[in-house]
Short mmCIF file of C-alpha atoms in Angstrom, two decimals:
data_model
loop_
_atom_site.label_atom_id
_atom_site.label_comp_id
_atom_site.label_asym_id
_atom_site.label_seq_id
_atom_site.Cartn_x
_atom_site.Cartn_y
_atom_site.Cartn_z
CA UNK A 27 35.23 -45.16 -41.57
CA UNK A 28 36.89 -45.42 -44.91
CA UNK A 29 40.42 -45.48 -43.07
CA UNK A 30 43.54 -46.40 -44.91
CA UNK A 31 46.92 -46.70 -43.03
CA UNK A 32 49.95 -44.13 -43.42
CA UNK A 33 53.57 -44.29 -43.47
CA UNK A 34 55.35 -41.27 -41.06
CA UNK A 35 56.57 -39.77 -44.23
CA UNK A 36 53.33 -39.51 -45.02
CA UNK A 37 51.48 -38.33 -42.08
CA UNK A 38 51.64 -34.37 -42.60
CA UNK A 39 52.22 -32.20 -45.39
CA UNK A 40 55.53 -31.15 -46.51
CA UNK A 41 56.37 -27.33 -46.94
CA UNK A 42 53.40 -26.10 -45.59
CA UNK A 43 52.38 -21.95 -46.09
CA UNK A 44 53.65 -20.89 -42.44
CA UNK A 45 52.39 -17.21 -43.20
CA UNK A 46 48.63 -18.33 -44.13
CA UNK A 47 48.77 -20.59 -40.68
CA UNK A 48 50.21 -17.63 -38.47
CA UNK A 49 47.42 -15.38 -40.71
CA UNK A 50 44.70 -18.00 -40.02
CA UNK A 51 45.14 -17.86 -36.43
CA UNK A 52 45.93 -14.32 -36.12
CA UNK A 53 42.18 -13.57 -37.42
CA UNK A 54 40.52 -16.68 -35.39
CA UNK A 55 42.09 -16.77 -32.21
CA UNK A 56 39.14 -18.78 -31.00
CA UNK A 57 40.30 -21.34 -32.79
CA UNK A 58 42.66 -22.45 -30.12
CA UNK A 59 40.83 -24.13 -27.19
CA UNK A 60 42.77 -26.22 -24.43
CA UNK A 61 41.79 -27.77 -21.05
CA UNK A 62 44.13 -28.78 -18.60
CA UNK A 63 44.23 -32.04 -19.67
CA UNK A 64 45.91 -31.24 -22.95
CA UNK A 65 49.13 -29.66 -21.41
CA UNK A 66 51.13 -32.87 -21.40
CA UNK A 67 49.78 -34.56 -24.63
CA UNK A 68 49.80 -30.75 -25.94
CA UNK A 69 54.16 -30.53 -24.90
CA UNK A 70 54.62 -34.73 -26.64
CA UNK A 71 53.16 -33.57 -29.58
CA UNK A 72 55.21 -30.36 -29.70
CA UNK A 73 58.35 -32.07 -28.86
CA UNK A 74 57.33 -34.91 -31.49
CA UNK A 75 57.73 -32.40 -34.34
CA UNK A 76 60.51 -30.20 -33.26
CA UNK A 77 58.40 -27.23 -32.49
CA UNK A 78 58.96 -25.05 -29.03
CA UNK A 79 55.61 -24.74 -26.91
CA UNK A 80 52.50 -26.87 -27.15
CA UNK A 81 49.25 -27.18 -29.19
CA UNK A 82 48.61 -23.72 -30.81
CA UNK A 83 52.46 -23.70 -31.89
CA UNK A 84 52.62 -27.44 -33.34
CA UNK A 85 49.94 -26.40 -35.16
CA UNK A 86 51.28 -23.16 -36.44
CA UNK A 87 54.02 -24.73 -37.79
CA UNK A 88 52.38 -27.50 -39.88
CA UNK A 89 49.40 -27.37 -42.94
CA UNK A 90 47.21 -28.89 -40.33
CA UNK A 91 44.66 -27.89 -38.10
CA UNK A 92 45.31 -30.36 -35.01
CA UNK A 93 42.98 -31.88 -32.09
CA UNK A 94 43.99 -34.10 -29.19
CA UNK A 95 41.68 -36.54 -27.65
CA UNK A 96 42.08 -38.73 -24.38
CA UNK A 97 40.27 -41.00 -21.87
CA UNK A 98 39.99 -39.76 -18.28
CA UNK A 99 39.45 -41.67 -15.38
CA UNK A 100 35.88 -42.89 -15.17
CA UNK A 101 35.13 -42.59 -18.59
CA UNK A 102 34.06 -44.22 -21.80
CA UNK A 103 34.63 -42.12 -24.85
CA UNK A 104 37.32 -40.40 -25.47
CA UNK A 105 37.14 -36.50 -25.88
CA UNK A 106 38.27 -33.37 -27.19
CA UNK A 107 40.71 -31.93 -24.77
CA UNK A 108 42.65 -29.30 -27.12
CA UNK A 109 41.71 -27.75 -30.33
CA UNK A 110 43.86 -25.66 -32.61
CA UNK A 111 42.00 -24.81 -35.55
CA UNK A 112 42.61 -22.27 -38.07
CA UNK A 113 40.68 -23.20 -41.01
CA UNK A 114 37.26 -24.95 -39.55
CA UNK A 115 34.62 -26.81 -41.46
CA UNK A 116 31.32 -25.05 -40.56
CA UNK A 117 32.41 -26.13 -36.71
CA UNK A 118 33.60 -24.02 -33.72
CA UNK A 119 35.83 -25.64 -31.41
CA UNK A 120 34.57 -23.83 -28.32
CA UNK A 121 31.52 -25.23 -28.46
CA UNK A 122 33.11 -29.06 -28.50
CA UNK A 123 36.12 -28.73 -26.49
CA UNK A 124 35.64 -30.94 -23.64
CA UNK A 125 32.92 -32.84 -25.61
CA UNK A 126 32.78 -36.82 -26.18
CA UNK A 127 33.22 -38.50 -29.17
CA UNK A 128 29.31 -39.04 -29.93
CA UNK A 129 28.33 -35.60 -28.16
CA UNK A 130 30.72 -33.80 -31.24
CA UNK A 131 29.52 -36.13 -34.22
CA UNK A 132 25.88 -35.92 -33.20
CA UNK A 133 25.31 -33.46 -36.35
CA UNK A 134 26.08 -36.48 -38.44
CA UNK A 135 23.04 -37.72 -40.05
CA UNK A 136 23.62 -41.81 -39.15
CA UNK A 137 26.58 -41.45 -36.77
CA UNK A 138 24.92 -43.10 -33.60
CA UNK A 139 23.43 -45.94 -35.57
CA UNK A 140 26.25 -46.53 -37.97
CA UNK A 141 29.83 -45.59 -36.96
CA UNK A 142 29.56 -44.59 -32.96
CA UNK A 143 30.13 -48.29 -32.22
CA UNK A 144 33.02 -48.63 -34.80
CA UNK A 145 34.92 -45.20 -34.27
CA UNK A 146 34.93 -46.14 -30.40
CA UNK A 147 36.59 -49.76 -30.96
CA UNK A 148 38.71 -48.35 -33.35
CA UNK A 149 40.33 -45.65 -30.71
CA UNK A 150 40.39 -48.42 -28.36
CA UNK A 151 42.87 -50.23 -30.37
CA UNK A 152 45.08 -47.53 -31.84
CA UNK A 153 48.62 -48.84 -31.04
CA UNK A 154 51.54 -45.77 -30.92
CA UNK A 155 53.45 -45.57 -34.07
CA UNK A 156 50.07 -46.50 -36.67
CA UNK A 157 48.79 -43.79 -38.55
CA UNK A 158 45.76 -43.69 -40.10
CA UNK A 159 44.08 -41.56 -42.75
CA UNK A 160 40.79 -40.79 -44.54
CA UNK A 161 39.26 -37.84 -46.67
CA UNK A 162 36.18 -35.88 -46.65
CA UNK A 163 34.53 -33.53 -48.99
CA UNK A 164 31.60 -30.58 -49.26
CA UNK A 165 30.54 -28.32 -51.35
CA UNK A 166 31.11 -24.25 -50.18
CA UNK A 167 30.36 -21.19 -51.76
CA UNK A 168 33.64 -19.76 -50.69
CA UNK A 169 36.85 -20.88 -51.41
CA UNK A 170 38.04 -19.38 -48.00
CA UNK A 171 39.97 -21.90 -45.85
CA UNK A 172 38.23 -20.93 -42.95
CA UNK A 173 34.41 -21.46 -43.69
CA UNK A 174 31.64 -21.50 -41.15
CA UNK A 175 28.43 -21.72 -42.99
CA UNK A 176 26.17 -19.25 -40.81
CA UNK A 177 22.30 -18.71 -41.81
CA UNK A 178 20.52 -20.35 -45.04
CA UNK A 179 21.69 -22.66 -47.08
CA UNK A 180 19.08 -21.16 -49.65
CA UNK A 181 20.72 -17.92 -49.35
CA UNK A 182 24.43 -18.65 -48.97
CA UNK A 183 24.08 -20.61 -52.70
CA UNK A 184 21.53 -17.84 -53.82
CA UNK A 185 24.52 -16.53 -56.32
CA UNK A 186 25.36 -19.41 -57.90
CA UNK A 187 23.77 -20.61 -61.19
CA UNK A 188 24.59 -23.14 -63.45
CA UNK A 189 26.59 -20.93 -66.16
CA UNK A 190 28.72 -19.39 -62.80
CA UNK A 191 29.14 -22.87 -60.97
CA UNK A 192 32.49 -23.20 -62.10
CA UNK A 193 33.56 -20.15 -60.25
CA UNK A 194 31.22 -20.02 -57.47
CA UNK A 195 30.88 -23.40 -56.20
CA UNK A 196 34.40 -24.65 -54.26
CA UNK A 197 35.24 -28.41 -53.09
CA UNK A 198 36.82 -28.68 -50.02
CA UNK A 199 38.53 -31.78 -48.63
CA UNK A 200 39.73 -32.44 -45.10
CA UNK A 201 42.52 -34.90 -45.06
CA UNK A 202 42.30 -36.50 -41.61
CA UNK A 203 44.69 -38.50 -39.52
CA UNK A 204 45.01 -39.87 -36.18
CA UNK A 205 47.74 -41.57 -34.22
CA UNK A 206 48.13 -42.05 -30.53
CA UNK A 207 50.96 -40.46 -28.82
CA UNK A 208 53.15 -43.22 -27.42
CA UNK A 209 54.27 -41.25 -23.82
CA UNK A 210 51.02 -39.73 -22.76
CA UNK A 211 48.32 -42.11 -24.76
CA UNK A 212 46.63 -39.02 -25.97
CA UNK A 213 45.05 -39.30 -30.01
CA UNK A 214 46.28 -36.56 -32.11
CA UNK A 215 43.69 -35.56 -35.11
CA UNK A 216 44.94 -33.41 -37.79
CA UNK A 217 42.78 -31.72 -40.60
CA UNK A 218 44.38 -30.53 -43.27
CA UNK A 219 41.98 -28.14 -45.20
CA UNK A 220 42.24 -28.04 -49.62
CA UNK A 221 40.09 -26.03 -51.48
CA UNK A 222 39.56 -25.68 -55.30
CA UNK A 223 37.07 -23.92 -56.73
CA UNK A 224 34.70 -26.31 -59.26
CA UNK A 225 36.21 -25.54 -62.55
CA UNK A 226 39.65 -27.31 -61.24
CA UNK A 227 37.74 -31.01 -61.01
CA UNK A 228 38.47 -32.93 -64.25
CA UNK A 229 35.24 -34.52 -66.29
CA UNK A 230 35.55 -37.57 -64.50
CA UNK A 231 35.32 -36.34 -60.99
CA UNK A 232 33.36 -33.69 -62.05
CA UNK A 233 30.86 -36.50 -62.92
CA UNK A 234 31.46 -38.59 -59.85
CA UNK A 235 30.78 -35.33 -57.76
CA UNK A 236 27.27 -34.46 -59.39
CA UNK A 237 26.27 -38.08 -58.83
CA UNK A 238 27.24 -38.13 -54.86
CA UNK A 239 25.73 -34.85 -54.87
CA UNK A 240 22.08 -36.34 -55.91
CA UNK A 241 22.20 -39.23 -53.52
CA UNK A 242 22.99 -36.64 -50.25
CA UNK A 243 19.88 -34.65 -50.80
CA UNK A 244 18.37 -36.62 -47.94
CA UNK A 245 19.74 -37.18 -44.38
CA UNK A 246 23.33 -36.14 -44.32
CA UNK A 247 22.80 -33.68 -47.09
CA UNK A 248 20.47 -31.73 -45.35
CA UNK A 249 22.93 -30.96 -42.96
CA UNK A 250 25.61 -30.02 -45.61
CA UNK A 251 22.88 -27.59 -47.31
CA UNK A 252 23.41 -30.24 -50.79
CA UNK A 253 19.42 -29.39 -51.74
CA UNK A 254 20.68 -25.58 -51.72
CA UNK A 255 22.97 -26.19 -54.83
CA UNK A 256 22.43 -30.15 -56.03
CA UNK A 257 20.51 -29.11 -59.00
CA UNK A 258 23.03 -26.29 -60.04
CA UNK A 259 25.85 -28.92 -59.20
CA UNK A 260 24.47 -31.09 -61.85
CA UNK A 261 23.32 -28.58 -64.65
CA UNK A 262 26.66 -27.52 -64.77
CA UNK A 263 28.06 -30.56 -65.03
CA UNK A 264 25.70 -32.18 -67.71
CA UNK A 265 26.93 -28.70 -69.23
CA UNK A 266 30.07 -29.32 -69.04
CA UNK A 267 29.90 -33.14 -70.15
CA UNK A 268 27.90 -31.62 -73.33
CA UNK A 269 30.73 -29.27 -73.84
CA UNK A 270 33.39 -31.86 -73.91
CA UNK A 271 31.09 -33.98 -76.33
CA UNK A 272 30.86 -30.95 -78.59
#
């Protein structure tokens, strides 16, 4: 799962851009999705970080996009009980709210087989007060925050060459926690969305980038449209490696 454990002070971003949040939702309002079963984890978390009102308004107030997750009675996965997401990655909330865990990861090429097991041992144990966090990356042809990747990979990457890459292509990271609420038992998962177009990576994860880039073209690459825009990927940076050599 590639988690590594987190102090409180750093759980969340400080001095996040309240106007882009308020913005973000303003243009989504899908983005917000809650069930019942959210209200009282939904009020904890709100309480937990000062904020007045539940989900939507936690999450308006901080960088992060943020999910809740629980157990009900009778089951054995935890799922998705509340969403309030601003800026998605290529995902829309209303169609996984009220999902279980391996219902909303079965997308990922190799979930089932390798994590499912893992992830759901892992919530098990999550004690209140540990915080955990991992990051993610993908390539988008937008540098919007909000990106949902609708239609062709083929054509969505159709733009970008290898002279324009630098421009055109954008890395986006999702820094992801969890914790469990200690009151209600509820997981909270944030996603905090950062996005830089190509030109910003230095030569050395520039380099590291190109080469993950060739080894996704199968499986989970698929999925993330990598055969769309590998090869460009890696012209520009063997371009851009010649360039520094020069």
């Amino acid at each position: 799962m590639g988690l590594v454990r987190l102090s409180e002070g750093d759980w969340l971003q400080a001095g996040p851009d309240l106007e882009a949040r308020a913005q973000g939702f303003t243009d989504w309002p899908e983005g917000v999705q809650i069930t019942p079963e959210a209200e009282a984890p939904a009020r904890e978390l709100a309480q937990m970080l000062g904020v007045e009102g539940a989900l939507h308004e936690a999450a308006l107030a901080r960088h992060e996009d943020m999910c809740l997750l629980t157990k009900t009675p009778g089951d054995d996965q935890y799922r998705l009980i509340g969403a309030a997401v601003a800026w998605p990655s290529d995902w829309q909330p209303k169609d996984k709210i009220g999902l279980p865990l391996r219902a909303l990861h079965a997308p990922i090429a190799g979930y089932e087989k390798q994590l499912a097991t893992g992830v759901d041992r892992f919530m098990e144990m999550l004690k209140p007060g540990s915080i955990y966090g991992r990051c993610n990356w993908f390539i988008a042809a937008t540098g919007e925050r909000r990106w949902l990747a609708l239609g062709d990979p083929q054509e969505q990457f159709a733009h970008v060459t290898k002279e324009n890459a630098g421009e055109a292509l954008f890395i986006r990271s999702e820094r992801q926690t969890l914790r469990r609420l200690p009151e209600t038992g509820a997981i909270v998962f944030t996603i905090g969305i950062y996005v830089e177009p190509l030109r910003a990576l230095n030569a050395s994860n520039l380099h590291y980038l190109a080469k993950a880039a060739g080894s996704l073209v199968r499986g989970e690459g698929e999925r993330r449209g990598v055969g769309a825009y590998a090869d460009t990927l890696i012209g520009y940076a063997d371009a851009q490696e010649m360039k520094n050599k020069g």
